[in-house]
Structures are given as structure tokens and as C-alpha cells.
Amino acid sequence: MTPTPAVGKDTMHQNPPPITTTTIAVAYAGGDERRGPVTMGQANMIRCILRDDPTHINIHDVWPVPEGTTPAAVTDALRALAVRHEGLRTTFPHPPGAAPADQVVAAEGTFTVTVLDHAELPGDRAEYAESVARAARAGRFALEREFPMRITLLTVTGQPAYVALAFSHAVADGSAMAILREEFAELLAGKELPELTSLPPVDLAAVEASPAGLRKSEASLRYWERILRTGPQEMFAEPRGRRPGTDEEARQLTLRSRRGARALAGAARRTGHPEATVLMAAWCALVAHRAGQDSCVTAVPSANRFHARVARSVTTTSQDALLHLDVGVETFDALVTRTWGAVLDAYRHSQFDSVRLWEMIGRVTAERGSHFGRDVVFNDVSALPAPLLGTDAQDRDDAEQELTWGPPQALPTRLLAFTYRTAPQLHISLWAAPSVFTPEEAEGFLAGLVLLLEAAAAGDVPMEALAEVTGVRPAERGPDWLRVDGCWVSPDAVRETLGRAVGGLPVRVQVTEATGAHPRLTAYIALGETSLAPTEAHRALTALIPAAGSGVLAPHRYVLVENPPTEPDRSDAWRRLEIIEEGTGRSRQV
């Protein structure tokens, strides 16, 4: 549900201008004209395209061009890709103010290539090409009419060097970009591309709309709802944290580690599980440990390419698999075993109607009196058929272990990781929200991940020893913080936020425990002359929660009284007051 991140900011102004700028119109023909409903992945990304900053939602890539290639060969290869893949010939007609429901595939058309010719490229050629591609992300794609790739050919005295591209996320995701990059290179090498085996978007939409596809979507919604109703609403609920959904600017931190690659391979051999499973277990173990949680909820955006019918489809399959992993086991080996099944379960439930999903998220979080935060994202793209975002040019394979800081970007999550390679180096880029991770803590987190893998390669690791093994310390919370409904909650933060929600009326929040039950929150509100119902107080509070401080969850029960007691800091004094009305704003118990 989130795009591939922008890597830094536009730096074109720092580089010498091109000698000439030329625009070439490239005609294509030979495909089939088709029309059909949008896929679930397209609908999900179109929702973001219509809402979000284009520089955040559009995606980009840079394709190196082999020396000696002619400009005509480049445009011929691009034309062949457009004819081959229906997704690249797709537009989404829709009336103003409405989201597209259909996609239209053109049989023929034109696209443009902007040629920037230089006397020479700047010293860091790959970084310059990257900046050109990033700059093209600015500006919203016109879904109803615009070709979904913005193409810039960088040449040196007429000789092609790079193709810098920005893509509409409605037709491509990271996997699709990797497929196109691979096929582009093969076309330039004179190779014949194999027959397509994965479904084009129109056919994929038909599969999703079939009875089996609809049952799959319904099962996915039930799976998500179970996690939303019972799992932690914030992974990083702590006094210094911000609420999920409040963007911060975070710098890119990149780990390149031969140590990590050797350790991951060794841990996989010793446990008998795939490297991807071991890495996911290590990630979840360390995230939950750092967050002080007994489970890890993490989005896994690249998970829904595991089926052959979409494995090499040039479209967007950008829908999250949502992994909810209980880390309450004694050893790391036991967690790896548990991770295998949990990941498969998450993958099976990563196809859904995104409109209905967000309606359900809104309904469930209102009933629970919470705000679900997509706090943690782990995107393992190491198995894709070609490098992404120019990471091949950035790799330094001789690094035993290094951590390097890169440019900042807006971060709509608290912790975002991209795993680009697992061999011969473990290559991970991390964006950690400054409100919960100092630079030293972010570095310590990635270094701790390698230490955990090294320990797991040597033998089983007790989960209670994670702090000792990794050097990562759990979050610190004040003595008033407690777990309520599976979430870390600060009653003081609840009281302060509820007080603002009800216009400054006196509020007291008490923690009660029924026999054999978990802690529950009861809020007393002194109305004075104000007219207010429990459901109204609940609605007012839940409206503030997305922008409130961390640790806010709605009370289970609202008790309305006329005036506060003479000793408002004593809980028993509030309990002795005459009750005007009591109730809950939750329409379902959690």
C-alpha cells in the first residue's frame, strides 16, 4: 500500500546542463485493443495516486545502455516493450471527481522520449542519471490519457548512456520495473524474448472477479480484520513517538555486509529454512524486541508476486501482505519455524478489494477506538530478476561491513526497510523515524540485525537474550503505561486527548481489571451544563486519535457525571458521584 521510496532529492541543478534537449515521438502498433475492470492492485494504487504527493507515489528506475548502442536501437527496444506489455498501453478513463473503474488498452499510439545530449556526464554518472529519473517523478500522471512512462535518454555527444524513467504506479511496481529493465537489456543484446506466461492486467482482473477470486478477497478481508481487532495498533508506542500517519523526514541508512550475508546463509543451513524466512524472523524478532511488544505486525509489499500468474506480469500488484507474528517463543529457532507458516498465511491473504479494506479499517478502528498505523514495512526485493533503483551501480562488494547515510525523504511509516541483496553482501536500506530512532539507534538496529544472524548461524539463540546478543535495548516507557487490548497505552495521554475532544471538560481515566480479564479503561467526564452522550464523546475522541500523541486508545466505558469531585485526583471520589449516563462508543467488543 505504499510505493517504492524516492531515494533522495533532485540534484540536477548541481550538474552541468545538457548541450541540447530534443523530444522524439515514437509510434507503436501491433497490440490488441481491450477494455475491462481495473485490478485490485491498480485500484489500490490509483487511490494513492489521486490522493498523495506525486513525488511519493510515482516510481523511477535507471537503465544503463551498453556502449555502442544507437539511439534508434534504444527507441526500438522501448517500442517493443510497449507492444509486448498491455500494461504500458493502458489508460484509465474516468469522470472528474471519480476514481477510475475501468482500464483501456490501446492497440496503437505514441510516446515521447526526451533526449538530453551532453558533452560529458558528471563524475558520478549513475547518481546524475538517478537525479534525472527522480526529477521526472514530479507531477501527477494524467491517468485518463498519459503514457505511463516518462522517458529520458541521456547521451554523450549522441551516444546513449542511460535511460532514466519515471512510472505511473497504476501500471508498474518494483517487480514490473525489474522485469522491464531485464527485457530492455536482452532486446539491446539482440536476444529474442520468451512468450509471456503471466497474465496481463485485464485478464488478471477477470480472475480476481471470478467466484474463486472473490472468495479469496473475502478471506483476505477477514484475515486483516482479525489482526486489526486484536493486534497492536502502533508497533512503536512510546512517550517520544508520534502517531502513525504523521509523516516525518528520515534519512536513508544503508548496510552492506559480507558478514551479514555469510551469517544469513549459515543460519539458513543450520535451521533448514530458506534465507528469506530466517531474515524475516530476525527482522520481526528485533522489531518486536526494540518496540517492547510480544508480537510484530509488519507490512510485506512484495509478497503478492509468489503466484505464477502474476510473477512476471507488468502491472502493479502493490497490495500489502500483513504479517502478524507472535514472538512469544523461547528460542529463535522456534520463531523461524513459526515465521514460515505465518508468512505463508500473510501471502495467501494479500489480494483484496482495497476500497473495502479501507472501509473496514475505518469501521474497525472507530469501533475499537484506535488508529491502525502501518508502522513497519519490510520489502525484500532481493529475489527480483534484476536490480532496482540502480543498486548495482551503488554496490561495493568488498565491504566486510559498512553503514552509510544517504539523503532524506518523507516517511509515512516509522520503520521502512528494503532488502536489495542477500549475497555476496547483505544489502539493506533502512529509513527510521527520528522521533523513535536517533541516528545511533538506527545504526545499532542494523548492526544488531547482523549480530543476531551471526549468533543464529552459530547456534540457537534464547529470545530473552536479544538485548545481550544484539546490543539493541527495548523502548522505555513510564510506569503508567500498560497493555490494553494488546496495545501499549498511556492513561495520561488518553485523559489529555479525551479532555481536548470534549472541549476541556474535566476528565478522569481509571484502569480497572475484572476478574480473569485484561485491564480496561473507564473515563469519567464531568459535564456541568454541557449535553453529551457516551457515543458522542467516543466519536470526538476517535477523530483526534490519528493526530494525537502515542499511546492513545479509547476507553471501554464512558461515565458521565454532573460535576467533578472536590478531590479530583482520587479515583474513589469519582466512583462515588451520581451517574447521569454511561455507555460505550464501541459497537463491538474487542
XYZ file of C-alpha atoms in Angstrom:
590
model
C 0.000 0.000 0.000
C 2.943 2.173 -0.275
C 5.266 2.838 -3.227
C 8.950 2.198 -3.661
C 10.670 5.076 -1.867
C 12.284 8.018 -3.553
C 15.995 7.856 -2.958
C 16.920 11.427 -2.204
C 16.040 14.703 -3.816
C 16.523 16.254 -7.218
C 20.133 17.312 -7.677
C 20.033 18.181 -11.381
C 20.746 21.820 -10.670
C 24.150 20.820 -9.288
C 25.229 19.297 -12.613
C 26.243 20.904 -15.928
C 23.315 21.364 -18.336
C 22.998 19.227 -21.459
C 24.193 20.569 -24.811
C 20.792 20.003 -26.429
C 17.355 18.815 -25.427
C 15.305 17.039 -28.075
C 11.910 15.349 -27.892
C 11.291 12.320 -30.110
C 7.806 10.915 -30.774
C 7.857 7.125 -31.009
C 4.878 5.387 -32.631
C 3.907 1.818 -31.757
C 1.351 -0.572 -33.214
C 0.581 -4.257 -33.242
C -1.125 -4.898 -29.931
C -4.763 -5.690 -29.209
C -7.313 -3.114 -28.118
C -9.041 -4.238 -24.914
C -11.156 -2.915 -22.066
C -12.074 -4.264 -18.666
C -12.318 -3.507 -14.941
C -9.233 -2.388 -13.022
C -7.387 -4.969 -10.948
C -7.366 -4.832 -7.175
C -3.739 -3.727 -7.225
C -4.478 -0.975 -9.740
C -7.426 0.262 -7.688
C -5.231 0.345 -4.591
C -2.511 2.416 -6.266
C -4.956 4.684 -8.128
C -6.420 5.586 -4.746
C -2.949 6.702 -3.666
C -2.199 8.468 -6.970
C -5.333 10.611 -6.660
C -4.565 11.452 -3.031
C -0.802 11.537 -2.411
C 2.100 13.774 -3.403
C 3.248 12.590 -6.861
C 6.893 12.545 -5.768
C 5.924 9.972 -3.132
C 3.666 7.736 -5.234
C 5.359 7.804 -8.652
C 8.299 5.414 -9.005
C 11.503 5.500 -11.034
C 14.365 3.438 -12.379
C 17.558 3.917 -14.393
C 18.570 1.515 -17.171
C 22.219 1.540 -18.280
C 22.731 1.399 -22.043
C 25.669 -0.695 -23.320
C 28.417 1.217 -25.081
C 27.965 1.326 -28.840
C 24.169 1.212 -28.775
C 22.474 3.619 -31.177
C 19.579 5.915 -30.223
C 17.422 4.056 -32.768
C 18.136 0.752 -31.012
C 17.025 2.285 -27.708
C 13.740 3.577 -29.119
C 13.143 0.281 -30.944
C 13.558 -1.629 -27.670
C 11.188 0.743 -25.867
C 8.658 0.361 -28.677
C 8.912 -3.432 -28.449
C 8.233 -3.313 -24.709
C 5.142 -1.152 -25.258
C 3.751 -3.586 -27.813
C 4.645 -6.627 -25.681
C 3.079 -5.472 -22.409
C -0.542 -4.366 -22.303
C 0.053 -2.536 -19.028
C 2.238 0.009 -20.818
C -0.566 0.748 -23.306
C -3.169 1.210 -20.594
C -5.053 4.330 -19.569
C -7.855 4.783 -17.040
C -10.745 6.951 -18.270
C -12.862 8.454 -15.530
C -15.113 11.463 -14.967
C -13.785 14.342 -12.852
C -14.017 13.681 -9.131
C -14.393 9.913 -9.515
C -11.862 7.117 -9.333
C -11.436 5.000 -12.478
C -13.310 1.700 -12.533
C -12.082 0.529 -15.956
C -8.834 0.238 -17.850
C -8.459 0.666 -21.608
C -5.644 -0.975 -23.577
C -4.705 0.791 -26.824
C -3.736 -1.175 -29.940
C -1.506 1.640 -31.155
C -0.305 5.049 -30.123
C 2.754 7.182 -29.473
C 5.020 8.004 -26.595
C 7.800 10.564 -26.299
C 11.467 10.246 -25.413
C 13.306 13.331 -24.181
C 16.947 13.198 -25.285
C 19.438 15.130 -23.159
C 22.734 15.229 -25.025
C 25.890 16.157 -23.087
C 29.493 16.909 -23.880
C 30.180 14.599 -20.930
C 28.232 13.305 -17.987
C 29.144 14.434 -14.452
C 31.730 12.448 -12.482
C 29.186 10.274 -10.717
C 27.311 9.280 -13.855
C 24.913 6.858 -12.177
C 23.923 9.371 -9.498
C 23.273 12.003 -12.150
C 21.053 9.592 -14.107
C 19.271 8.813 -10.857
C 18.611 12.510 -10.256
C 17.096 12.875 -13.745
C 14.758 9.952 -13.098
C 13.789 11.335 -9.685
C 13.010 14.739 -11.153
C 10.582 13.107 -13.605
C 8.501 11.832 -10.671
C 7.215 15.353 -10.046
C 3.732 15.958 -11.402
C 0.710 13.711 -11.220
C 0.205 11.276 -14.101
C -2.965 12.016 -16.071
C -4.457 8.548 -15.706
C -7.043 9.007 -18.437
C -4.627 9.937 -21.232
C -0.910 9.980 -20.352
C 1.535 7.266 -21.413
C 2.540 5.688 -18.087
C 6.303 6.088 -18.562
C 8.208 9.382 -18.673
C 11.354 8.529 -20.601
C 14.597 10.496 -20.722
C 17.558 9.270 -22.789
C 20.911 10.571 -21.567
C 23.510 10.710 -24.329
C 27.130 11.835 -24.606
C 27.780 13.527 -27.971
C 24.929 11.491 -29.405
C 25.851 8.136 -27.824
C 23.253 6.697 -25.378
C 24.458 6.121 -21.816
C 21.347 5.751 -19.629
C 17.582 5.684 -19.880
C 16.043 7.473 -16.898
C 12.380 6.640 -16.318
C 9.505 7.608 -14.081
C 6.495 5.281 -13.972
C 2.870 5.644 -13.018
C 2.354 3.314 -10.068
C -1.010 2.368 -11.599
C 0.754 0.244 -14.233
C 4.040 -0.768 -12.627
C 5.576 -1.640 -9.291
C 9.130 -2.513 -8.311
C 8.877 -6.016 -9.727
C 7.478 -4.760 -13.032
C 10.304 -2.236 -13.346
C 12.825 -5.017 -12.775
C 11.208 -7.181 -15.473
C 11.216 -4.314 -17.958
C 14.842 -3.487 -17.196
C 15.836 -7.101 -17.786
C 13.909 -7.330 -21.062
C 15.275 -3.989 -22.262
C 18.834 -5.280 -21.783
C 18.013 -8.512 -23.604
C 16.486 -6.650 -26.546
C 19.566 -4.451 -26.860
C 21.684 -7.623 -26.805
C 19.707 -8.977 -29.761
C 18.025 -11.740 -27.798
C 14.519 -12.981 -28.522
C 12.173 -12.583 -25.574
C 10.242 -15.675 -24.445
C 6.479 -15.968 -24.685
C 4.572 -14.230 -21.893
C 3.374 -16.644 -19.234
C 1.897 -14.276 -16.641
C -1.480 -12.626 -17.062
C -1.885 -9.098 -18.443
C -3.905 -6.764 -16.217
C -7.291 -7.167 -17.966
C -7.119 -10.948 -17.595
C -5.870 -10.678 -14.032
C -8.893 -8.509 -13.200
C -11.170 -11.223 -14.623
C -9.538 -13.836 -12.389
C -9.970 -11.574 -9.362
C -13.662 -11.056 -10.226
C -14.322 -14.785 -10.592
C -16.123 -16.634 -7.759
C -12.801 -18.061 -6.578
C -11.164 -14.634 -6.736
C -13.981 -13.029 -4.758
C -13.767 -15.750 -2.108
C -10.039 -15.071 -1.850
C -10.675 -11.367 -1.367
C -13.291 -12.035 1.317
C -10.887 -14.345 3.154
C -8.201 -11.655 2.989
C -10.530 -9.061 4.499
C -11.408 -11.427 7.367
C -7.706 -12.093 7.962
C -6.918 -8.361 8.101
C -9.896 -7.638 10.334
C -8.772 -10.223 12.873
C -5.354 -8.534 13.133
C -6.848 -5.041 13.251
C -9.173 -6.043 16.088
C -6.601 -7.844 18.219
C -3.063 -6.744 17.272
C -1.124 -3.695 18.451
C -2.279 -0.509 16.775
C 1.209 1.015 16.986
C 4.384 -1.022 16.979
C 6.350 1.905 18.390
C 4.032 3.128 21.139
C 6.270 5.070 23.499
C 6.378 8.529 25.083
C 8.631 10.084 22.441
C 6.737 8.595 19.495
C 4.382 10.252 17.081
C 1.170 8.773 15.868
C 1.275 6.623 12.717
C 0.152 8.682 9.741
C 2.111 11.775 10.755
C 4.939 11.928 8.239
C 8.494 12.592 9.302
C 11.599 13.132 7.207
C 14.068 10.292 7.606
C 17.499 9.762 6.110
C 18.367 6.601 4.233
C 20.754 4.324 6.146
C 22.350 1.570 4.071
C 24.021 -1.580 5.346
C 26.407 -3.512 3.104
C 27.765 -6.525 4.920
C 29.588 -9.634 3.777
C 29.420 -10.690 7.424
C 25.636 -10.465 7.260
C 25.470 -12.496 4.041
C 27.648 -15.269 5.498
C 25.650 -15.287 8.715
C 22.293 -15.431 6.918
C 23.462 -18.322 4.750
C 24.829 -20.132 7.803
C 21.644 -19.635 9.835
C 19.568 -20.908 6.915
C 21.730 -24.031 6.601
C 21.648 -24.712 10.312
C 17.873 -24.255 10.708
C 16.921 -25.868 7.399
C 14.740 -22.913 6.405
C 15.035 -20.563 3.396
C 17.148 -17.466 3.835
C 14.099 -15.249 3.272
C 12.300 -16.898 6.201
C 15.303 -16.594 8.504
C 15.760 -12.923 7.596
C 12.080 -12.213 8.187
C 12.232 -13.956 11.575
C 15.293 -11.931 12.555
C 13.637 -8.705 11.423
C 10.441 -9.394 13.371
C 12.318 -10.560 16.459
C 14.391 -7.380 16.571
C 11.478 -5.048 15.756
C 9.296 -6.579 18.496
C 12.222 -6.558 20.928
C 13.018 -2.895 20.224
C 9.334 -1.938 20.429
C 8.751 -3.898 23.628
C 5.927 -5.858 22.010
C 5.053 -9.544 22.222
C 4.186 -9.639 18.523
C 5.354 -7.949 15.336
C 2.981 -6.510 12.760
C 4.789 -5.670 9.546
C 3.611 -4.967 6.015
C 5.307 -7.013 3.281
C 4.530 -5.245 -0.019
C 6.403 -7.561 -2.400
C 4.684 -10.690 -1.139
C 1.947 -10.966 -3.751
C 4.182 -11.964 -6.683
C 4.530 -15.550 -5.484
C 1.891 -16.994 -7.869
C 2.983 -17.869 -11.430
C 0.089 -15.976 -12.998
C 1.476 -12.648 -11.715
C 5.178 -13.447 -11.159
C 6.264 -11.669 -14.366
C 3.212 -9.584 -15.142
C 3.991 -5.961 -15.997
C 1.373 -4.338 -13.848
C 1.104 -3.206 -10.262
C 0.356 -5.853 -7.655
C 1.022 -3.356 -4.864
C -1.088 -4.688 -2.058
C 0.339 -5.462 1.342
C 0.652 -8.828 2.873
C 0.184 -8.101 6.568
C 2.299 -10.325 8.788
C 1.268 -10.672 12.429
C 3.924 -12.775 14.136
C 3.688 -13.779 17.786
C 7.273 -13.703 19.089
C 6.364 -15.302 22.403
C 8.625 -18.345 21.983
C 11.683 -19.398 23.943
C 14.242 -19.566 21.123
C 14.989 -18.061 17.739
C 14.773 -21.462 16.022
C 11.209 -21.830 17.266
C 10.437 -18.363 15.902
C 11.865 -19.275 12.475
C 9.572 -22.306 12.358
C 6.594 -20.162 13.340
C 7.569 -17.494 10.793
C 7.356 -19.937 7.883
C 3.656 -20.621 8.479
C 2.810 -17.023 9.379
C 4.409 -15.676 6.203
C 2.514 -18.150 4.028
C -0.706 -17.157 5.780
C 0.022 -13.481 5.140
C 0.856 -14.125 1.484
C -2.379 -16.055 0.946
C -4.319 -13.043 2.205
C -2.646 -10.290 0.182
C -5.302 -9.971 -2.542
C -8.296 -7.851 -1.624
C -10.650 -5.094 -2.674
C -8.674 -2.099 -1.402
C -11.735 0.175 -1.210
C -13.499 -2.321 1.022
C -10.301 -2.828 3.009
C -10.027 0.846 3.856
C -13.724 0.992 4.676
C -13.177 -1.926 7.038
C -10.097 -0.295 8.566
C -12.115 2.851 9.218
C -15.001 0.910 10.710
C -12.888 -1.349 12.907
C -10.607 1.337 14.231
C -13.613 3.537 15.060
C -15.265 0.660 16.904
C -12.062 -0.189 18.722
C -11.334 3.464 19.387
C -7.893 3.293 17.868
C -5.904 4.219 14.792
C -4.162 1.416 12.950
C -0.681 2.503 11.928
C 1.306 0.992 9.082
C 4.288 1.421 11.360
C 6.651 -1.198 9.958
C 7.308 -2.129 6.314
C 9.749 -4.815 5.187
C 10.215 -5.116 1.441
C 12.549 -7.925 0.362
C 13.226 -7.417 -3.348
C 16.429 -9.468 -3.405
C 14.795 -12.248 -5.446
C 13.668 -9.986 -8.278
C 15.152 -10.743 -11.717
C 17.148 -7.509 -11.954
C 18.490 -4.860 -9.581
C 16.204 -1.997 -8.639
C 16.858 1.710 -8.416
C 20.395 1.457 -9.699
C 21.588 -0.524 -6.687
C 24.029 -2.462 -8.887
C 25.927 0.757 -9.552
C 25.898 1.612 -5.862
C 27.140 -1.749 -4.558
C 30.629 -2.146 -3.202
C 31.057 -5.885 -2.921
C 34.307 -5.701 -0.971
C 32.713 -4.188 2.139
C 33.025 -6.592 5.071
C 30.544 -4.332 6.818
C 29.719 -0.679 6.383
C 26.895 1.664 7.257
C 26.409 4.773 5.128
C 23.929 7.612 5.424
C 22.070 8.853 2.352
C 19.565 11.577 1.533
C 16.322 12.207 3.422
C 12.758 11.596 2.318
C 9.274 11.924 3.770
C 8.423 8.769 5.692
C 4.753 7.815 6.206
C 5.809 4.855 8.397
C 8.001 4.506 11.471
C 10.395 1.893 10.065
C 10.860 1.034 6.386
C 13.415 -1.451 5.055
C 14.324 -2.579 1.551
C 16.477 -5.690 1.210
C 18.165 -5.406 -2.177
C 20.619 -8.304 -1.999
C 21.495 -11.145 0.347
C 24.674 -12.311 -1.440
C 27.578 -11.726 -1.711
C 26.583 -8.952 0.666
C 23.556 -8.385 2.814
C 22.413 -5.052 1.366
C 19.587 -3.347 3.265
C 18.446 0.273 3.222
C 16.565 1.477 6.287
C 14.503 4.592 6.910
C 13.800 5.033 10.644
C 11.593 7.803 12.039
C 13.726 10.268 14.043
C 11.019 10.524 16.698
C 11.702 6.940 17.802
C 15.227 6.261 16.485
C 18.218 8.511 16.987
C 20.878 8.108 14.276
C 22.916 5.994 16.690
C 19.918 3.787 17.433
C 19.189 3.294 13.726
C 22.792 2.247 13.117
C 22.640 -0.009 16.163
C 19.469 -1.640 14.852
C 21.042 -2.706 11.542
C 24.282 -3.727 13.227
C 22.215 -5.684 15.757
C 20.416 -7.492 12.939
C 23.776 -8.776 11.671
C 24.809 -9.789 15.201
C 21.572 -11.751 15.609
C 22.138 -13.564 12.304
C 25.713 -14.391 13.328
C 24.529 -15.788 16.628
C 21.785 -17.772 14.860
C 24.356 -19.213 12.450
C 26.402 -20.462 15.400
C 23.502 -21.950 17.380
C 20.007 -21.435 18.731
C 19.501 -18.066 20.434
C 17.309 -17.633 23.545
C 14.788 -14.889 22.828
C 15.339 -13.455 26.291
C 18.995 -12.836 25.312
C 18.242 -10.491 22.384
C 19.444 -7.368 24.196
C 22.713 -9.052 25.132
C 23.247 -10.566 21.679
C 22.318 -7.530 19.567
C 23.003 -4.542 21.803
C 19.516 -3.227 20.972
C 17.567 -2.027 24.018
C 13.773 -2.096 24.286
C 11.751 1.104 24.350
C 11.497 2.892 27.683
C 8.039 3.752 28.966
C 6.883 5.431 32.114
C 5.349 3.464 34.986
C 1.826 4.476 33.972
C 1.979 2.726 30.583
C 0.148 -0.610 30.378
C -1.178 -3.074 27.826
C -4.838 -2.652 26.959
C -6.449 -4.704 24.171
C -2.997 -5.809 23.021
C -1.774 -2.204 22.745
C 0.615 -0.139 24.835
C -1.490 2.667 26.297
C -0.777 5.729 28.428
C -3.854 6.591 30.541
C -2.480 10.113 30.975
C -2.334 10.534 27.211
C -5.885 9.162 26.932
C -7.094 11.641 29.575
C -5.395 14.601 27.894
C -6.700 13.716 24.426
C -10.235 13.000 25.653
C -10.234 16.308 27.527
C -9.423 18.146 24.299
C -12.024 16.115 22.413
C -14.826 17.157 24.781
C -13.899 20.824 24.835
C -11.876 20.945 28.040
C -14.411 19.303 30.350
C -12.888 17.690 33.484
C -11.886 14.081 32.726
C -10.592 11.230 34.845
C -9.347 7.947 33.300
C -9.190 4.913 35.568
C -7.715 1.488 34.979
C -9.854 -1.404 36.158
C -9.343 -5.147 35.976
C -12.252 -7.538 36.009
C -11.591 -10.970 37.468
C -9.601 -13.012 34.967
C -9.739 -10.218 32.422
C -7.258 -7.788 30.968
C -7.036 -4.148 32.075
C -9.877 -1.921 30.958
C -10.155 1.857 30.785
C -13.057 3.793 32.274
C -13.349 7.508 31.552
C -15.313 9.839 33.866
C -16.442 13.121 32.293
C -17.912 15.956 34.362
C -20.477 17.642 32.106
C -21.577 20.664 34.111
C -24.186 22.308 31.868
C -22.968 20.505 28.731
C -25.119 17.963 26.925
C -23.085 14.952 25.819
C -23.706 11.245 25.212
C -21.076 8.474 25.566
C -21.226 7.785 21.816
C -20.575 11.469 21.097
C -17.562 11.509 23.419
C -16.237 8.394 21.687
C -16.631 9.882 18.204
C -14.934 13.110 19.264
C -12.019 11.189 20.754
C -11.503 8.857 17.795
C -11.457 11.885 15.481
C -8.424 13.208 17.375
C -6.516 9.938 17.786
C -4.764 9.907 14.348
C -3.024 13.198 15.168
C -2.706 12.676 18.915
C 0.388 11.615 20.761
C 1.409 7.992 21.010
C -0.337 5.574 23.361
C -3.959 6.709 22.946
C -6.767 4.148 22.854
C -10.423 4.887 23.539
C -11.835 3.861 26.931
C -14.094 0.825 27.120
C -16.635 2.763 29.166
C -17.627 6.406 29.475
C -19.275 7.533 32.712
C -20.950 10.946 32.631
C -21.348 12.868 35.892
C -22.506 16.414 36.642
C -19.545 17.939 38.493
C -16.036 16.753 39.388
C -15.411 15.715 42.994
C -13.738 18.099 45.417
C -10.683 15.840 45.304
C -10.425 15.188 41.528
C -7.159 13.237 41.817
C -8.771 10.473 43.861
C -10.346 7.676 41.827
C -12.719 6.599 44.597
C -14.090 10.134 44.728
C -15.173 9.912 41.070
C -16.730 6.486 41.622
C -18.967 7.854 44.402
C -20.532 10.510 42.151
C -24.076 10.151 40.873
C -24.046 8.891 37.287
C -26.045 10.770 34.668
C -25.385 8.285 31.860
C -22.835 5.613 30.985
C -22.038 3.533 27.942
C -19.511 2.772 25.253
C -18.916 4.156 21.818
C -17.695 0.776 20.648
C -20.326 -1.031 18.610
C -18.403 -4.305 19.034
C -16.395 -5.545 21.950
C -12.741 -6.277 21.239
